[in-house]
Amino acid sequence: MENKSTLQKVYKDAIGGGLPGMVAMSVQVSTLMWLRTTVNYQYKYGTNMITALNTLYKQGGIPRFYRGYTAAILQAPLSRFGDTASNAGMLTLLNSYDSTKTLPISVKTLCASTTAASFRVLLMPIDTIKTIMQVEGKNGISILKNKIHINGYSVMFNGTLASSLATFIGHYPWFTTYNYLNSILVDYNEKYKSLLRSAFIGFSSSMISDTVSNSIRVIKTTKQTSQNHITYKNAIQQVIEKDGIKGLFGRGLVTKIMTNGVQGIMFSVIWKLGQDYYKLRYN
């Protein structure tokens, strides 16, 4: 009975963390996708932010920044549901047993990150459609169809290893920072102070996560959006030949930190509001 009760609590906390995460990510996609498109374009072509924005706008105005929106509005909330449900559910599970509840928060987050990275693999086909449309615009689907014709449907999973690694490496420092700051910073009863606290935690978490995982996302996007099937080695060589080691680690990083900083603040605030509502409504 104790195990059943524990699993019910894990399920409840996972849903209580996951559903607000989905809502928060849906809001982010609709309001900030233009920045995400800019980042992915920089990952592929290595330009600075202003050049990328101008180039994308010339290719089709405002709608160009929302190429792949349908895939994004499906993939992003689902992926964030996996991230937040994994984090909330795994923490509850590990905190439910005497043998694991005293583990360091970094170890608990490691378990959650592994779960989240595994979940992301299932979403790779949607991510591939979204990313190639962001990078190549209206030609993206044609390029993808040609790759499928030549190499089969396995190309829908191009970049899976890098994506899982990037998810793990991005998720782990994000939630380690989030969980750590959330555990040491005093929460406030006043709503605006509580939301400012969440915003600070979100921005700090995103900045650390982006810096650590950026190079892997550059490689993932380069492989995923290549017009021909290429290896990870080829993708790395392409980036280094054009922009050197600096490009491998720095492509789109400033835009990414700015974008995810805003997203991190927005996500943390909406997620916190959603979790509070869920607890009041269902506890």
PDB file of C-alpha atoms in Angstrom:
ATOM      1  CA  MET A   1       0.000   0.000   0.000  1.00  0.00           C
ATOM      2  CA  GLU A   2       2.913   2.313   0.787  1.00  0.00           C
ATOM      3  CA  ASN A   3       4.399   1.752  -2.689  1.00  0.00           C
ATOM      4  CA  LYS A   4       1.018   2.419  -4.288  1.00  0.00           C
ATOM      5  CA  SER A   5       0.652   5.635  -2.306  1.00  0.00           C
ATOM      6  CA  THR A   6       4.164   6.703  -3.293  1.00  0.00           C
ATOM      7  CA  LEU A   7       3.528   6.054  -6.986  1.00  0.00           C
ATOM      8  CA  GLN A   8       0.254   7.973  -6.815  1.00  0.00           C
ATOM      9  CA  LYS A   9       2.100  10.926  -5.309  1.00  0.00           C
ATOM     10  CA  VAL A  10       4.827  10.680  -7.993  1.00  0.00           C
ATOM     11  CA  TYR A  11       2.149  10.660 -10.700  1.00  0.00           C
ATOM     12  CA  LYS A  12       0.297  13.582  -9.115  1.00  0.00           C
ATOM     13  CA  ASP A  13       3.445  15.692  -8.739  1.00  0.00           C
ATOM     14  CA  ALA A  14       4.639  14.804 -12.248  1.00  0.00           C
ATOM     15  CA  ILE A  15       1.326  15.957 -13.724  1.00  0.00           C
ATOM     16  CA  GLY A  16       1.290  18.975 -11.403  1.00  0.00           C
ATOM     17  CA  GLY A  17       4.708  19.953 -12.726  1.00  0.00           C
ATOM     18  CA  GLY A  18       4.228  18.803 -16.315  1.00  0.00           C
ATOM     19  CA  LEU A  19       0.922  20.427 -17.257  1.00  0.00           C
ATOM     20  CA  PRO A  20       1.910  23.937 -16.107  1.00  0.00           C
ATOM     21  CA  GLY A  21       5.161  23.366 -18.000  1.00  0.00           C
ATOM     22  CA  MET A  22       3.201  22.628 -21.188  1.00  0.00           C
ATOM     23  CA  VAL A  23       1.115  25.773 -20.785  1.00  0.00           C
ATOM     24  CA  ALA A  24       4.193  27.904 -20.136  1.00  0.00           C
ATOM     25  CA  MET A  25       5.947  26.517 -23.216  1.00  0.00           C
ATOM     26  CA  SER A  26       2.891  27.084 -25.425  1.00  0.00           C
ATOM     27  CA  VAL A  27       2.920  30.765 -24.468  1.00  0.00           C
ATOM     28  CA  GLN A  28       6.646  30.942 -25.192  1.00  0.00           C
ATOM     29  CA  VAL A  29       6.336  29.435 -28.672  1.00  0.00           C
ATOM     30  CA  SER A  30       3.620  31.840 -29.717  1.00  0.00           C
ATOM     31  CA  THR A  31       5.372  34.955 -28.437  1.00  0.00           C
ATOM     32  CA  LEU A  32       9.073  34.210 -28.920  1.00  0.00           C
ATOM     33  CA  MET A  33       9.402  31.790 -31.848  1.00  0.00           C
ATOM     34  CA  TRP A  34      10.921  34.562 -33.997  1.00  0.00           C
ATOM     35  CA  LEU A  35      13.935  34.555 -31.693  1.00  0.00           C
ATOM     36  CA  ARG A  36      14.211  30.756 -31.741  1.00  0.00           C
ATOM     37  CA  THR A  37      14.187  30.816 -35.539  1.00  0.00           C
ATOM     38  CA  THR A  38      16.980  33.401 -35.475  1.00  0.00           C
ATOM     39  CA  VAL A  39      19.054  31.226 -33.144  1.00  0.00           C
ATOM     40  CA  ASN A  40      18.661  28.108 -35.317  1.00  0.00           C
ATOM     41  CA  TYR A  41      19.560  30.109 -38.418  1.00  0.00           C
ATOM     42  CA  GLN A  42      22.723  31.311 -36.666  1.00  0.00           C
ATOM     43  CA  TYR A  43      23.528  27.761 -35.589  1.00  0.00           C
ATOM     44  CA  LYS A  44      23.446  26.662 -39.220  1.00  0.00           C
ATOM     45  CA  TYR A  45      25.029  29.635 -40.997  1.00  0.00           C
ATOM     46  CA  GLY A  46      27.105  31.322 -38.292  1.00  0.00           C
ATOM     47  CA  THR A  47      26.036  34.940 -38.840  1.00  0.00           C
ATOM     48  CA  ASN A  48      25.544  37.510 -36.090  1.00  0.00           C
ATOM     49  CA  MET A  49      22.107  38.292 -34.712  1.00  0.00           C
ATOM     50  CA  ILE A  50      21.429  41.466 -36.730  1.00  0.00           C
ATOM     51  CA  THR A  51      22.485  39.847 -40.021  1.00  0.00           C
ATOM     52  CA  ALA A  52      20.339  36.805 -39.278  1.00  0.00           C
ATOM     53  CA  LEU A  53      17.299  38.950 -38.467  1.00  0.00           C
ATOM     54  CA  ASN A  54      17.716  41.020 -41.653  1.00  0.00           C
ATOM     55  CA  THR A  55      18.247  37.954 -43.841  1.00  0.00           C
ATOM     56  CA  LEU A  56      15.234  36.139 -42.446  1.00  0.00           C
ATOM     57  CA  TYR A  57      13.015  39.206 -42.789  1.00  0.00           C
ATOM     58  CA  LYS A  58      14.035  39.654 -46.433  1.00  0.00           C
ATOM     59  CA  GLN A  59      13.078  36.026 -47.084  1.00  0.00           C
ATOM     60  CA  GLY A  60       9.445  36.549 -46.177  1.00  0.00           C
ATOM     61  CA  GLY A  61       8.795  39.220 -43.589  1.00  0.00           C
ATOM     62  CA  ILE A  62       7.321  38.385 -40.186  1.00  0.00           C
ATOM     63  CA  PRO A  63       5.779  35.055 -41.329  1.00  0.00           C
ATOM     64  CA  ARG A  64       9.304  33.798 -42.185  1.00  0.00           C
ATOM     65  CA  PHE A  65      10.149  33.778 -38.480  1.00  0.00           C
ATOM     66  CA  TYR A  66       7.198  31.462 -37.820  1.00  0.00           C
ATOM     67  CA  ARG A  67       7.981  28.773 -40.397  1.00  0.00           C
ATOM     68  CA  GLY A  68       7.465  25.461 -38.622  1.00  0.00           C
ATOM     69  CA  TYR A  69       5.063  26.979 -36.094  1.00  0.00           C
ATOM     70  CA  THR A  70       2.645  24.019 -36.256  1.00  0.00           C
ATOM     71  CA  ALA A  71       5.450  21.568 -35.467  1.00  0.00           C
ATOM     72  CA  ALA A  72       6.835  23.901 -32.790  1.00  0.00           C
ATOM     73  CA  ILE A  73       3.507  24.361 -30.990  1.00  0.00           C
ATOM     74  CA  LEU A  74       3.232  20.563 -30.853  1.00  0.00           C
ATOM     75  CA  GLN A  75       6.840  19.664 -30.052  1.00  0.00           C
ATOM     76  CA  ALA A  76       7.878  22.373 -27.599  1.00  0.00           C
ATOM     77  CA  PRO A  77       5.070  21.932 -25.025  1.00  0.00           C
ATOM     78  CA  LEU A  78       5.434  18.136 -25.183  1.00  0.00           C
ATOM     79  CA  SER A  79       9.190  18.342 -24.680  1.00  0.00           C
ATOM     80  CA  ARG A  80       8.783  20.776 -21.791  1.00  0.00           C
ATOM     81  CA  PHE A  81       6.120  18.510 -20.301  1.00  0.00           C
ATOM     82  CA  GLY A  82       8.705  15.723 -20.365  1.00  0.00           C
ATOM     83  CA  ASP A  83      11.329  17.987 -18.775  1.00  0.00           C
ATOM     84  CA  THR A  84       9.155  19.311 -15.979  1.00  0.00           C
ATOM     85  CA  ALA A  85       7.299  16.055 -15.320  1.00  0.00           C
ATOM     86  CA  SER A  86      10.635  14.230 -15.147  1.00  0.00           C
ATOM     87  CA  ASN A  87      12.017  16.780 -12.710  1.00  0.00           C
ATOM     88  CA  ALA A  88       8.966  16.966 -10.434  1.00  0.00           C
ATOM     89  CA  GLY A  89       8.192  13.240 -10.623  1.00  0.00           C
ATOM     90  CA  MET A  90      11.753  12.045 -10.065  1.00  0.00           C
ATOM     91  CA  LEU A  91      12.305  14.395  -7.096  1.00  0.00           C
ATOM     92  CA  THR A  92       9.099  13.136  -5.502  1.00  0.00           C
ATOM     93  CA  LEU A  93      10.063   9.502  -6.137  1.00  0.00           C
ATOM     94  CA  LEU A  94      13.562   9.863  -4.685  1.00  0.00           C
ATOM     95  CA  ASN A  95      12.318  11.905  -1.731  1.00  0.00           C
ATOM     96  CA  SER A  96       9.821   9.173  -0.884  1.00  0.00           C
ATOM     97  CA  TYR A  97      12.407   6.589   0.206  1.00  0.00           C
ATOM     98  CA  ASP A  98      14.790   6.771   3.148  1.00  0.00           C
ATOM     99  CA  SER A  99      17.608   5.323   1.040  1.00  0.00           C
ATOM    100  CA  THR A 100      17.447   8.111  -1.573  1.00  0.00           C
ATOM    101  CA  LYS A 101      15.862  11.168   0.052  1.00  0.00           C
ATOM    102  CA  THR A 102      19.202  12.360   1.460  1.00  0.00           C
ATOM    103  CA  LEU A 103      20.943  12.249  -1.927  1.00  0.00           C
ATOM    104  CA  PRO A 104      22.407  15.599  -3.082  1.00  0.00           C
ATOM    105  CA  ILE A 105      20.058  17.665  -5.257  1.00  0.00           C
ATOM    106  CA  SER A 106      22.560  17.362  -8.122  1.00  0.00           C
ATOM    107  CA  VAL A 107      22.281  13.555  -8.076  1.00  0.00           C
ATOM    108  CA  LYS A 108      18.494  13.666  -8.006  1.00  0.00           C
ATOM    109  CA  THR A 109      18.501  16.093 -10.925  1.00  0.00           C
ATOM    110  CA  LEU A 110      20.875  13.774 -12.813  1.00  0.00           C
ATOM    111  CA  CYS A 111      18.228  11.048 -12.665  1.00  0.00           C
ATOM    112  CA  ALA A 112      15.562  13.486 -13.873  1.00  0.00           C
ATOM    113  CA  SER A 113      17.783  14.679 -16.728  1.00  0.00           C
ATOM    114  CA  THR A 114      18.352  11.130 -17.955  1.00  0.00           C
ATOM    115  CA  THR A 115      14.590  10.543 -18.015  1.00  0.00           C
ATOM    116  CA  ALA A 116      13.957  13.810 -19.869  1.00  0.00           C
ATOM    117  CA  ALA A 117      16.621  13.078 -22.502  1.00  0.00           C
ATOM    118  CA  SER A 118      15.076   9.663 -23.186  1.00  0.00           C
ATOM    119  CA  PHE A 119      11.644  11.231 -23.666  1.00  0.00           C
ATOM    120  CA  ARG A 120      13.000  13.742 -26.198  1.00  0.00           C
ATOM    121  CA  VAL A 121      14.025  10.919 -28.570  1.00  0.00           C
ATOM    122  CA  LEU A 122      10.345  10.197 -29.249  1.00  0.00           C
ATOM    123  CA  LEU A 123       9.849  13.780 -30.455  1.00  0.00           C
ATOM    124  CA  MET A 124      12.752  13.896 -32.925  1.00  0.00           C
ATOM    125  CA  PRO A 125      10.671  13.622 -36.155  1.00  0.00           C
ATOM    126  CA  ILE A 126       8.625  16.669 -35.111  1.00  0.00           C
ATOM    127  CA  ASP A 127      11.790  18.513 -34.103  1.00  0.00           C
ATOM    128  CA  THR A 128      13.387  17.743 -37.468  1.00  0.00           C
ATOM    129  CA  ILE A 129      10.432  19.207 -39.390  1.00  0.00           C
ATOM    130  CA  LYS A 130      10.380  22.296 -37.181  1.00  0.00           C
ATOM    131  CA  THR A 131      14.123  22.956 -37.338  1.00  0.00           C
ATOM    132  CA  ILE A 132      14.588  22.518 -41.093  1.00  0.00           C
ATOM    133  CA  MET A 133      11.645  24.847 -41.759  1.00  0.00           C
ATOM    134  CA  GLN A 134      13.104  27.446 -39.392  1.00  0.00           C
ATOM    135  CA  VAL A 135      16.513  27.269 -41.076  1.00  0.00           C
ATOM    136  CA  GLU A 136      15.518  26.828 -44.733  1.00  0.00           C
ATOM    137  CA  GLY A 137      12.089  28.470 -44.809  1.00  0.00           C
ATOM    138  CA  LYS A 138       9.660  27.396 -47.517  1.00  0.00           C
ATOM    139  CA  ASN A 139      12.298  25.127 -49.085  1.00  0.00           C
ATOM    140  CA  GLY A 140      12.672  23.134 -45.868  1.00  0.00           C
ATOM    141  CA  ILE A 141      10.037  20.504 -46.575  1.00  0.00           C
ATOM    142  CA  SER A 142      11.360  19.929 -50.117  1.00  0.00           C
ATOM    143  CA  ILE A 143      14.879  19.444 -48.767  1.00  0.00           C
ATOM    144  CA  LEU A 144      13.578  17.021 -46.133  1.00  0.00           C
ATOM    145  CA  LYS A 145      11.550  15.043 -48.699  1.00  0.00           C
ATOM    146  CA  ASN A 146      14.638  14.728 -50.897  1.00  0.00           C
ATOM    147  CA  LYS A 147      16.704  13.453 -47.954  1.00  0.00           C
ATOM    148  CA  ILE A 148      13.988  10.887 -47.152  1.00  0.00           C
ATOM    149  CA  HIS A 149      13.890   9.788 -50.802  1.00  0.00           C
ATOM    150  CA  ILE A 150      17.650   9.190 -50.839  1.00  0.00           C
ATOM    151  CA  ASN A 151      18.303   7.918 -47.320  1.00  0.00           C
ATOM    152  CA  GLY A 152      14.940   6.723 -46.000  1.00  0.00           C
ATOM    153  CA  TYR A 153      12.872   7.816 -43.034  1.00  0.00           C
ATOM    154  CA  SER A 154      15.807   7.399 -40.670  1.00  0.00           C
ATOM    155  CA  VAL A 155      16.772  10.991 -41.563  1.00  0.00           C
ATOM    156  CA  MET A 156      13.835  12.086 -39.402  1.00  0.00           C
ATOM    157  CA  PHE A 157      16.017  11.050 -36.483  1.00  0.00           C
ATOM    158  CA  ASN A 158      19.151  12.845 -37.698  1.00  0.00           C
ATOM    159  CA  GLY A 159      20.761  14.541 -34.747  1.00  0.00           C
ATOM    160  CA  THR A 160      19.079  12.289 -32.169  1.00  0.00           C
ATOM    161  CA  LEU A 161      22.312  11.559 -30.298  1.00  0.00           C
ATOM    162  CA  ALA A 162      23.278  15.227 -30.206  1.00  0.00           C
ATOM    163  CA  SER A 163      19.724  16.236 -29.316  1.00  0.00           C
ATOM    164  CA  SER A 164      19.579  13.783 -26.405  1.00  0.00           C
ATOM    165  CA  LEU A 165      23.025  14.863 -25.241  1.00  0.00           C
ATOM    166  CA  ALA A 166      22.096  18.539 -25.575  1.00  0.00           C
ATOM    167  CA  THR A 167      18.861  17.898 -23.674  1.00  0.00           C
ATOM    168  CA  PHE A 168      20.742  16.119 -20.916  1.00  0.00           C
ATOM    169  CA  ILE A 169      23.552  18.669 -20.742  1.00  0.00           C
ATOM    170  CA  GLY A 170      21.072  21.546 -20.982  1.00  0.00           C
ATOM    171  CA  HIS A 171      18.461  20.047 -18.663  1.00  0.00           C
ATOM    172  CA  TYR A 172      20.909  19.030 -15.938  1.00  0.00           C
ATOM    173  CA  PRO A 173      22.498  22.435 -15.234  1.00  0.00           C
ATOM    174  CA  TRP A 174      19.145  24.203 -15.764  1.00  0.00           C
ATOM    175  CA  PHE A 175      17.289  22.153 -13.202  1.00  0.00           C
ATOM    176  CA  THR A 176      20.289  21.775 -10.893  1.00  0.00           C
ATOM    177  CA  THR A 177      20.516  25.571 -10.771  1.00  0.00           C
ATOM    178  CA  TYR A 178      16.732  25.883 -10.517  1.00  0.00           C
ATOM    179  CA  ASN A 179      16.412  23.273  -7.763  1.00  0.00           C
ATOM    180  CA  TYR A 180      19.392  24.673  -5.856  1.00  0.00           C
ATOM    181  CA  LEU A 181      18.271  28.313  -5.981  1.00  0.00           C
ATOM    182  CA  ASN A 182      14.704  27.255  -5.259  1.00  0.00           C
ATOM    183  CA  SER A 183      15.911  25.467  -2.113  1.00  0.00           C
ATOM    184  CA  ILE A 184      18.099  28.278  -0.721  1.00  0.00           C
ATOM    185  CA  LEU A 185      16.257  31.466  -1.699  1.00  0.00           C
ATOM    186  CA  VAL A 186      13.515  32.539   0.657  1.00  0.00           C
ATOM    187  CA  ASP A 187      10.064  32.483  -0.923  1.00  0.00           C
ATOM    188  CA  TYR A 188       7.666  35.350  -0.300  1.00  0.00           C
ATOM    189  CA  ASN A 189       3.975  35.518   0.463  1.00  0.00           C
ATOM    190  CA  GLU A 190       3.670  38.708  -1.601  1.00  0.00           C
ATOM    191  CA  LYS A 191       2.867  37.638  -5.150  1.00  0.00           C
ATOM    192  CA  TYR A 192       5.099  40.166  -6.932  1.00  0.00           C
ATOM    193  CA  LYS A 193       8.125  39.276  -4.791  1.00  0.00           C
ATOM    194  CA  SER A 194       7.502  35.575  -5.386  1.00  0.00           C
ATOM    195  CA  LEU A 195       7.301  36.145  -9.142  1.00  0.00           C
ATOM    196  CA  LEU A 196      10.489  38.262  -9.133  1.00  0.00           C
ATOM    197  CA  ARG A 197      12.202  35.423  -7.304  1.00  0.00           C
ATOM    198  CA  SER A 198      10.983  32.946  -9.954  1.00  0.00           C
ATOM    199  CA  ALA A 199      12.158  35.280 -12.733  1.00  0.00           C
ATOM    200  CA  PHE A 200      15.656  35.534 -11.228  1.00  0.00           C
ATOM    201  CA  ILE A 201      15.888  31.759 -10.817  1.00  0.00           C
ATOM    202  CA  GLY A 202      14.695  31.212 -14.394  1.00  0.00           C
ATOM    203  CA  PHE A 203      17.177  33.631 -15.960  1.00  0.00           C
ATOM    204  CA  SER A 204      20.103  32.250 -13.954  1.00  0.00           C
ATOM    205  CA  SER A 205      19.195  28.678 -14.853  1.00  0.00           C
ATOM    206  CA  SER A 206      18.903  29.468 -18.577  1.00  0.00           C
ATOM    207  CA  MET A 207      22.191  31.375 -18.791  1.00  0.00           C
ATOM    208  CA  ILE A 208      24.178  28.534 -17.242  1.00  0.00           C
ATOM    209  CA  SER A 209      22.396  25.865 -19.293  1.00  0.00           C
ATOM    210  CA  ASP A 210      22.885  27.681 -22.618  1.00  0.00           C
ATOM    211  CA  THR A 211      26.580  28.288 -22.091  1.00  0.00           C
ATOM    212  CA  VAL A 212      27.216  24.623 -21.293  1.00  0.00           C
ATOM    213  CA  SER A 213      25.155  23.054 -24.098  1.00  0.00           C
ATOM    214  CA  ASN A 214      25.572  25.511 -27.002  1.00  0.00           C
ATOM    215  CA  SER A 215      28.254  23.657 -29.014  1.00  0.00           C
ATOM    216  CA  ILE A 216      26.206  20.454 -29.069  1.00  0.00           C
ATOM    217  CA  ARG A 217      23.160  22.327 -30.350  1.00  0.00           C
ATOM    218  CA  VAL A 218      25.268  23.869 -33.129  1.00  0.00           C
ATOM    219  CA  ILE A 219      26.365  20.361 -34.206  1.00  0.00           C
ATOM    220  CA  LYS A 220      22.835  18.973 -33.909  1.00  0.00           C
ATOM    221  CA  THR A 221      21.298  21.733 -36.040  1.00  0.00           C
ATOM    222  CA  THR A 222      24.055  21.516 -38.678  1.00  0.00           C
ATOM    223  CA  LYS A 223      23.557  17.758 -39.088  1.00  0.00           C
ATOM    224  CA  GLN A 224      19.774  17.898 -38.859  1.00  0.00           C
ATOM    225  CA  THR A 225      19.333  20.609 -41.512  1.00  0.00           C
ATOM    226  CA  SER A 226      22.044  19.538 -43.958  1.00  0.00           C
ATOM    227  CA  GLN A 227      20.761  19.055 -47.509  1.00  0.00           C
ATOM    228  CA  ASN A 228      22.661  15.755 -47.624  1.00  0.00           C
ATOM    229  CA  HIS A 229      23.090  13.050 -45.030  1.00  0.00           C
ATOM    230  CA  ILE A 230      26.276  13.853 -43.077  1.00  0.00           C
ATOM    231  CA  THR A 231      28.019  12.412 -40.039  1.00  0.00           C
ATOM    232  CA  TYR A 232      28.653  14.228 -36.779  1.00  0.00           C
ATOM    233  CA  LYS A 233      32.316  14.445 -37.755  1.00  0.00           C
ATOM    234  CA  ASN A 234      31.332  16.138 -41.034  1.00  0.00           C
ATOM    235  CA  ALA A 235      29.069  18.569 -39.163  1.00  0.00           C
ATOM    236  CA  ILE A 236      31.863  19.541 -36.763  1.00  0.00           C
ATOM    237  CA  GLN A 237      34.304  19.972 -39.656  1.00  0.00           C
ATOM    238  CA  GLN A 238      31.866  22.200 -41.560  1.00  0.00           C
ATOM    239  CA  VAL A 239      31.456  24.522 -38.584  1.00  0.00           C
ATOM    240  CA  ILE A 240      35.170  24.697 -37.752  1.00  0.00           C
ATOM    241  CA  GLU A 241      36.193  25.238 -41.404  1.00  0.00           C
ATOM    242  CA  LYS A 242      33.919  28.262 -41.613  1.00  0.00           C
ATOM    243  CA  ASP A 243      34.112  29.825 -38.142  1.00  0.00           C
ATOM    244  CA  GLY A 244      36.813  27.927 -36.240  1.00  0.00           C
ATOM    245  CA  ILE A 245      36.535  26.634 -32.690  1.00  0.00           C
ATOM    246  CA  LYS A 246      34.967  29.953 -31.693  1.00  0.00           C
ATOM    247  CA  GLY A 247      32.083  29.237 -34.060  1.00  0.00           C
ATOM    248  CA  LEU A 248      31.614  25.739 -32.661  1.00  0.00           C
ATOM    249  CA  PHE A 249      31.143  27.034 -29.142  1.00  0.00           C
ATOM    250  CA  GLY A 250      29.877  30.553 -29.832  1.00  0.00           C
ATOM    251  CA  ARG A 251      27.484  30.443 -32.802  1.00  0.00           C
ATOM    252  CA  GLY A 252      24.243  32.088 -31.746  1.00  0.00           C
ATOM    253  CA  LEU A 253      25.267  32.034 -28.079  1.00  0.00           C
ATOM    254  CA  VAL A 254      24.526  35.709 -27.347  1.00  0.00           C
ATOM    255  CA  THR A 255      21.126  35.453 -29.042  1.00  0.00           C
ATOM    256  CA  LYS A 256      20.507  32.141 -27.291  1.00  0.00           C
ATOM    257  CA  ILE A 257      21.285  33.553 -23.843  1.00  0.00           C
ATOM    258  CA  MET A 258      19.066  36.563 -24.493  1.00  0.00           C
ATOM    259  CA  THR A 259      16.258  34.429 -25.943  1.00  0.00           C
ATOM    260  CA  ASN A 260      16.365  31.755 -23.293  1.00  0.00           C
ATOM    261  CA  GLY A 261      16.846  34.372 -20.593  1.00  0.00           C
ATOM    262  CA  VAL A 262      13.513  35.917 -21.550  1.00  0.00           C
ATOM    263  CA  GLN A 263      12.015  32.460 -21.997  1.00  0.00           C
ATOM    264  CA  GLY A 264      13.461  31.276 -18.703  1.00  0.00           C
ATOM    265  CA  ILE A 265      11.890  34.203 -16.864  1.00  0.00           C
ATOM    266  CA  MET A 266       8.561  33.711 -18.638  1.00  0.00           C
ATOM    267  CA  PHE A 267       8.621  29.948 -18.149  1.00  0.00           C
ATOM    268  CA  SER A 268       9.525  30.061 -14.454  1.00  0.00           C
ATOM    269  CA  VAL A 269       6.848  32.649 -13.670  1.00  0.00           C
ATOM    270  CA  ILE A 270       4.075  30.857 -15.599  1.00  0.00           C
ATOM    271  CA  TRP A 271       5.199  27.446 -14.321  1.00  0.00           C
ATOM    272  CA  LYS A 272       5.162  28.703 -10.717  1.00  0.00           C
ATOM    273  CA  LEU A 273       1.695  30.214 -11.167  1.00  0.00           C
ATOM    274  CA  GLY A 274       0.504  26.965 -12.753  1.00  0.00           C
ATOM    275  CA  GLN A 275       1.933  24.797  -9.991  1.00  0.00           C
ATOM    276  CA  ASP A 276       0.387  27.008  -7.321  1.00  0.00           C
ATOM    277  CA  TYR A 277      -2.994  26.830  -9.069  1.00  0.00           C
ATOM    278  CA  TYR A 278      -2.756  23.047  -9.437  1.00  0.00           C
ATOM    279  CA  LYS A 279      -1.928  22.604  -5.749  1.00  0.00           C
ATOM    280  CA  LEU A 280      -4.830  24.809  -4.677  1.00  0.00           C
ATOM    281  CA  ARG A 281      -7.228  23.139  -7.110  1.00  0.00           C
ATOM    282  CA  TYR A 282      -6.376  19.469  -6.580  1.00  0.00           C
ATOM    283  CA  ASN A 283      -4.694  19.142  -3.163  1.00  0.00           C
TER     284      ASN A 283
END
